[in-house]
Amino acid sequence: MPLNRELLNILVCPVTKLPVRLLSASSLDALNQLIHEGNVENAAGNQIVSPLSEALITQNGSVVYPVEQGIPVMLEDRAIPVNQFENPKILQA
């Protein structure tokens, strides 16, 4: 179930209050590759083990939020900080 586009227009990061956008397909693929390699943790320090079907990223590209079954999971501890990656620009496309 894809994310409702009307909902996307009103969502903001609960921490920074910055708007979010859907993560592009190429960035999602790059993130899922890092997840597959075991190189992704959420803000709580838990390793992400399952690939994401959709995700949101903050306007400034600093945080990714998973979308599960069309529902954005906008919880601070479930957020994925982008600064943990060697090349954070892979998620900027």
CSV table of C-alpha atoms in Angstrom, one decimal:
chain,number,residue,atom,x,y,z
A,1,MET,CA,0.0,0.0,0.0
A,2,PRO,CA,1.7,3.2,-1.1
A,3,LEU,CA,1.9,6.3,1.0
A,4,ASN,CA,-1.0,8.7,0.6
A,5,ARG,CA,0.2,11.8,-1.3
A,6,GLU,CA,-2.1,14.2,0.6
A,7,LEU,CA,-0.6,13.0,3.9
A,8,LEU,CA,2.9,13.6,2.5
A,9,ASN,CA,2.1,17.3,2.1
A,10,ILE,CA,1.5,17.8,5.8
A,11,LEU,CA,4.1,15.6,7.4
A,12,VAL,CA,7.2,17.1,9.1
A,13,CYS,CA,10.0,15.6,11.1
A,14,PRO,CA,8.9,15.4,14.7
A,15,VAL,CA,12.4,16.5,15.9
A,16,THR,CA,13.5,19.2,13.4
A,17,LYS,CA,10.0,20.2,12.2
A,18,LEU,CA,11.4,20.1,8.6
A,19,PRO,CA,9.2,18.9,5.8
A,20,VAL,CA,9.8,15.4,4.5
A,21,ARG,CA,9.7,14.0,1.0
A,22,LEU,CA,9.6,10.5,-0.4
A,23,LEU,CA,13.0,9.0,-0.8
A,24,SER,CA,13.8,8.4,-4.5
A,25,ALA,CA,14.0,4.9,-5.9
A,26,SER,CA,17.7,5.1,-6.4
A,27,SER,CA,18.3,6.3,-2.9
A,28,LEU,CA,16.0,3.7,-1.5
A,29,ASP,CA,18.0,1.0,-3.4
A,30,ALA,CA,21.2,2.4,-2.0
A,31,LEU,CA,19.8,2.4,1.5
A,32,ASN,CA,18.5,-1.2,1.1
A,33,GLN,CA,22.0,-2.3,-0.1
A,34,LEU,CA,23.5,-0.8,3.1
A,35,ILE,CA,20.8,-2.6,5.1
A,36,HIS,CA,21.6,-5.9,3.4
A,37,GLU,CA,25.3,-5.4,4.2
A,38,GLY,CA,24.4,-4.9,7.9
A,39,ASN,CA,25.5,-1.2,7.9
A,40,VAL,CA,22.3,0.6,9.1
A,41,GLU,CA,21.1,1.4,12.6
A,42,ASN,CA,18.2,3.5,13.7
A,43,ALA,CA,18.5,6.3,16.2
A,44,ALA,CA,18.0,3.9,19.1
A,45,GLY,CA,21.1,2.0,18.0
A,46,ASN,CA,19.2,-1.1,16.7
A,47,GLN,CA,20.4,-2.6,13.5
A,48,ILE,CA,17.9,-2.5,10.6
A,49,VAL,CA,17.6,-5.9,9.1
A,50,SER,CA,14.7,-5.8,6.7
A,51,PRO,CA,14.7,-3.8,3.5
A,52,LEU,CA,12.4,-0.8,3.2
A,53,SER,CA,9.7,-0.6,0.6
A,54,GLU,CA,9.3,3.1,1.0
A,55,ALA,CA,10.9,5.8,3.1
A,56,LEU,CA,10.8,9.5,3.8
A,57,ILE,CA,13.7,11.8,4.1
A,58,THR,CA,13.9,15.3,5.7
A,59,GLN,CA,14.2,18.3,3.5
A,60,ASN,CA,17.8,18.8,4.7
A,61,GLY,CA,18.6,15.1,4.0
A,62,SER,CA,19.7,14.3,7.6
A,63,VAL,CA,17.1,11.8,8.7
A,64,VAL,CA,15.2,8.9,7.0
A,65,TYR,CA,11.9,7.6,8.3
A,66,PRO,CA,10.6,4.2,7.3
A,67,VAL,CA,7.1,3.8,5.7
A,68,GLU,CA,5.5,0.5,6.7
A,69,GLN,CA,2.4,-0.7,4.7
A,70,GLY,CA,1.8,2.9,3.6
A,71,ILE,CA,2.1,4.3,7.1
A,72,PRO,CA,5.0,6.7,7.9
A,73,VAL,CA,6.7,5.7,11.1
A,74,MET,CA,7.6,9.1,12.4
A,75,LEU,CA,9.1,8.1,15.7
A,76,GLU,CA,12.4,9.5,16.8
A,77,ASP,CA,13.9,6.2,17.9
A,78,ARG,CA,12.9,4.5,14.6
A,79,ALA,CA,14.5,7.3,12.5
A,80,ILE,CA,17.6,6.4,10.5
A,81,PRO,CA,20.3,9.1,10.9
A,82,VAL,CA,22.0,9.7,7.5
A,83,ASN,CA,25.3,10.8,9.2
A,84,GLN,CA,26.1,7.2,9.9
A,85,PHE,CA,27.0,6.6,6.3
A,86,GLU,CA,30.4,7.1,4.7
A,87,ASN,CA,28.8,8.8,1.7
A,88,PRO,CA,25.5,10.4,2.9
A,89,LYS,CA,25.1,11.9,-0.6
A,90,ILE,CA,23.8,8.6,-1.9
A,91,LEU,CA,20.5,9.4,-0.3
A,92,GLN,CA,20.3,12.9,-1.8
A,93,ALA,CA,19.2,11.9,-5.3
